[in-house]
PDB file of C-alpha atoms in Angstrom:
ATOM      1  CA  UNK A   1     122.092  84.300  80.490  1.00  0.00           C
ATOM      2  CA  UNK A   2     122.697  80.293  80.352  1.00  0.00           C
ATOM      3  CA  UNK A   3     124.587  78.498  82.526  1.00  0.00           C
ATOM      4  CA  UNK A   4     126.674  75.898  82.430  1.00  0.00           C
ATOM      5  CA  UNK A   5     126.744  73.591  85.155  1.00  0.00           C
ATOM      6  CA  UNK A   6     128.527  70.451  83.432  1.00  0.00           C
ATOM      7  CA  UNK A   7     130.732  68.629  85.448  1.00  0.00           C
ATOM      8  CA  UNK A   8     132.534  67.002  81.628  1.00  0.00           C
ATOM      9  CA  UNK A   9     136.080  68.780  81.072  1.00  0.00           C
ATOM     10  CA  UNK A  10     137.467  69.236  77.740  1.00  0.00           C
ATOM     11  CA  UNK A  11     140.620  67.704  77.061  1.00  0.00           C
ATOM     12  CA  UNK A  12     141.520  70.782  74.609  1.00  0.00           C
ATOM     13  CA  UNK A  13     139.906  73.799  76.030  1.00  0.00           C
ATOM     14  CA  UNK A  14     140.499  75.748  73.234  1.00  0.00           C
ATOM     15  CA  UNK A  15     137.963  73.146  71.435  1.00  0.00           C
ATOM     16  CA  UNK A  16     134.896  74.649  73.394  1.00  0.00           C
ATOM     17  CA  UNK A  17     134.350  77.112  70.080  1.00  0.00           C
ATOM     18  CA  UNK A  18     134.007  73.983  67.775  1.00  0.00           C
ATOM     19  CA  UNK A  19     131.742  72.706  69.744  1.00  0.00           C
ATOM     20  CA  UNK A  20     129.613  75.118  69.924  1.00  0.00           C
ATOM     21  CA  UNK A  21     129.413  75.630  66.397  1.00  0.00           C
ATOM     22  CA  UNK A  22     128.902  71.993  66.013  1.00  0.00           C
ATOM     23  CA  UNK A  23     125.754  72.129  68.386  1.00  0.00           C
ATOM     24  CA  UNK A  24     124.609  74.926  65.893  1.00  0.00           C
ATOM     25  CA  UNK A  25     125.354  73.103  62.619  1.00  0.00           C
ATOM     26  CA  UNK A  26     123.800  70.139  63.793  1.00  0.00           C
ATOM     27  CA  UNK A  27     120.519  71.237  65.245  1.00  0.00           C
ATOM     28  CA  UNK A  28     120.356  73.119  61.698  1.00  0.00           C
ATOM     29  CA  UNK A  29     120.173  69.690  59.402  1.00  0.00           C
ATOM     30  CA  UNK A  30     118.298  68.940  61.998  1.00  0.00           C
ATOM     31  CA  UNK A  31     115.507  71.404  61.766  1.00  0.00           C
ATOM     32  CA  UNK A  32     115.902  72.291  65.424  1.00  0.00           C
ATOM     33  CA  UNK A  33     116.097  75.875  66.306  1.00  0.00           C
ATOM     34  CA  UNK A  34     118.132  76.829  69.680  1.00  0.00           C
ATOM     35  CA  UNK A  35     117.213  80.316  71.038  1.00  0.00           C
ATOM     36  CA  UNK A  36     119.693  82.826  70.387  1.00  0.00           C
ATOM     37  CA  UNK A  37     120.158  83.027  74.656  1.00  0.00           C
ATOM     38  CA  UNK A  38     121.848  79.746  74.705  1.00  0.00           C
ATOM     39  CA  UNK A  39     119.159  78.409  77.125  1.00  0.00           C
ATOM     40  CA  UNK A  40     118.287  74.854  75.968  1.00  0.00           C
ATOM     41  CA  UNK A  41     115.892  74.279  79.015  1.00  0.00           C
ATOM     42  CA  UNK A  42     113.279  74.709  77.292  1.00  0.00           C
ATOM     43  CA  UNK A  43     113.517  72.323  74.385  1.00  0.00           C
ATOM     44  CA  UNK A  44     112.514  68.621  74.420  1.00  0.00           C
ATOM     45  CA  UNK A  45     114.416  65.821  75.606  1.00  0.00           C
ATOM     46  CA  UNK A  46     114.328  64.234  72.323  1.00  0.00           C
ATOM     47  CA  UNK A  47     115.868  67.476  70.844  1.00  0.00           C
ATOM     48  CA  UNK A  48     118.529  67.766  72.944  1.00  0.00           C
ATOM     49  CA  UNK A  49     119.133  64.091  72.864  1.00  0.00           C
ATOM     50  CA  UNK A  50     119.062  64.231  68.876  1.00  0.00           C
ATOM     51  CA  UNK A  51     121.775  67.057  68.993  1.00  0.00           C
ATOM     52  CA  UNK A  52     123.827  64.840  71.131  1.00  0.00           C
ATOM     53  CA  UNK A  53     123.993  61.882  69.465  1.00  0.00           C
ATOM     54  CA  UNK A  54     124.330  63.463  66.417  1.00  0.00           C
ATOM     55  CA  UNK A  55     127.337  65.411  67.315  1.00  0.00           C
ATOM     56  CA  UNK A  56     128.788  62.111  69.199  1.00  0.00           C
ATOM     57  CA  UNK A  57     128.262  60.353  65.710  1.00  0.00           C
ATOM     58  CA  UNK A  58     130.296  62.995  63.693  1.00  0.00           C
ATOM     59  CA  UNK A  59     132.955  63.205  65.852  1.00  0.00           C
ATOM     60  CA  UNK A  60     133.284  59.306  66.134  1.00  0.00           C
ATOM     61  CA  UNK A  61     133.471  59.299  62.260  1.00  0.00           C
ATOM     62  CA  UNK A  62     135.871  61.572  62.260  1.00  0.00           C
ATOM     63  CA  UNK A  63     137.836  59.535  64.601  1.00  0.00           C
ATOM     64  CA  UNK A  64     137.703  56.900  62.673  1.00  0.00           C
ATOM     65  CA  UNK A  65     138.967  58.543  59.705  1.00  0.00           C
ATOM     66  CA  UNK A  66     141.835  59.815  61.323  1.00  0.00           C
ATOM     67  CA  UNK A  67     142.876  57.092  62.874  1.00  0.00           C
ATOM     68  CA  UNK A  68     142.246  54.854  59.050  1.00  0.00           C
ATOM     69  CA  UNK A  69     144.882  57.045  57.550  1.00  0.00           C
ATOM     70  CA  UNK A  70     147.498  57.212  60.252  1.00  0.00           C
ATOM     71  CA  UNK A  71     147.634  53.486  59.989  1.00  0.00           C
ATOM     72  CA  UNK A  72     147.014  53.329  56.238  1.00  0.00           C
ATOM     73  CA  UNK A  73     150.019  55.340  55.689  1.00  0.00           C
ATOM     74  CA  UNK A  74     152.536  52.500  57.326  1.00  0.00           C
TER      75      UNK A  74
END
């Protein structure tokens, strides 16, 4: 069984699910498969660090589409 030994807290805890599914969707486009067991230790670096950024890119977009119509609607 993996474990988690990330010191990062989530501000929502109850966002830990859509995370995970994000990891999932991600690595998907991206063509990388993650072992049903949750253990990412044996992947690559550059895997890992693709699934990252990639995630950190969509969720910055969405930010920023948020935040476009809260002040597009004053």
């Amino acid at each position: 069984m993996a474990q988690n030994n990330s010191s990062n807290n989530l501000v929502v805890p109850r966002g830990h699910a859509a995370l995970e599914q994000l990891k999932y969707e991600v690595a998907q486009e991206l063509g990388i498969s993650i072992p049903q067991d949750g253990y990412q230790g044996n992947m690559t670096s550059y895997e890992n660090g693709s699934i990252g950024g990639y995630i950190t890119k969509r969720l910055v977009t969405l930010a920023e589409q948020q935040l476009a119509g809260q002040f597009s609607g004053q």
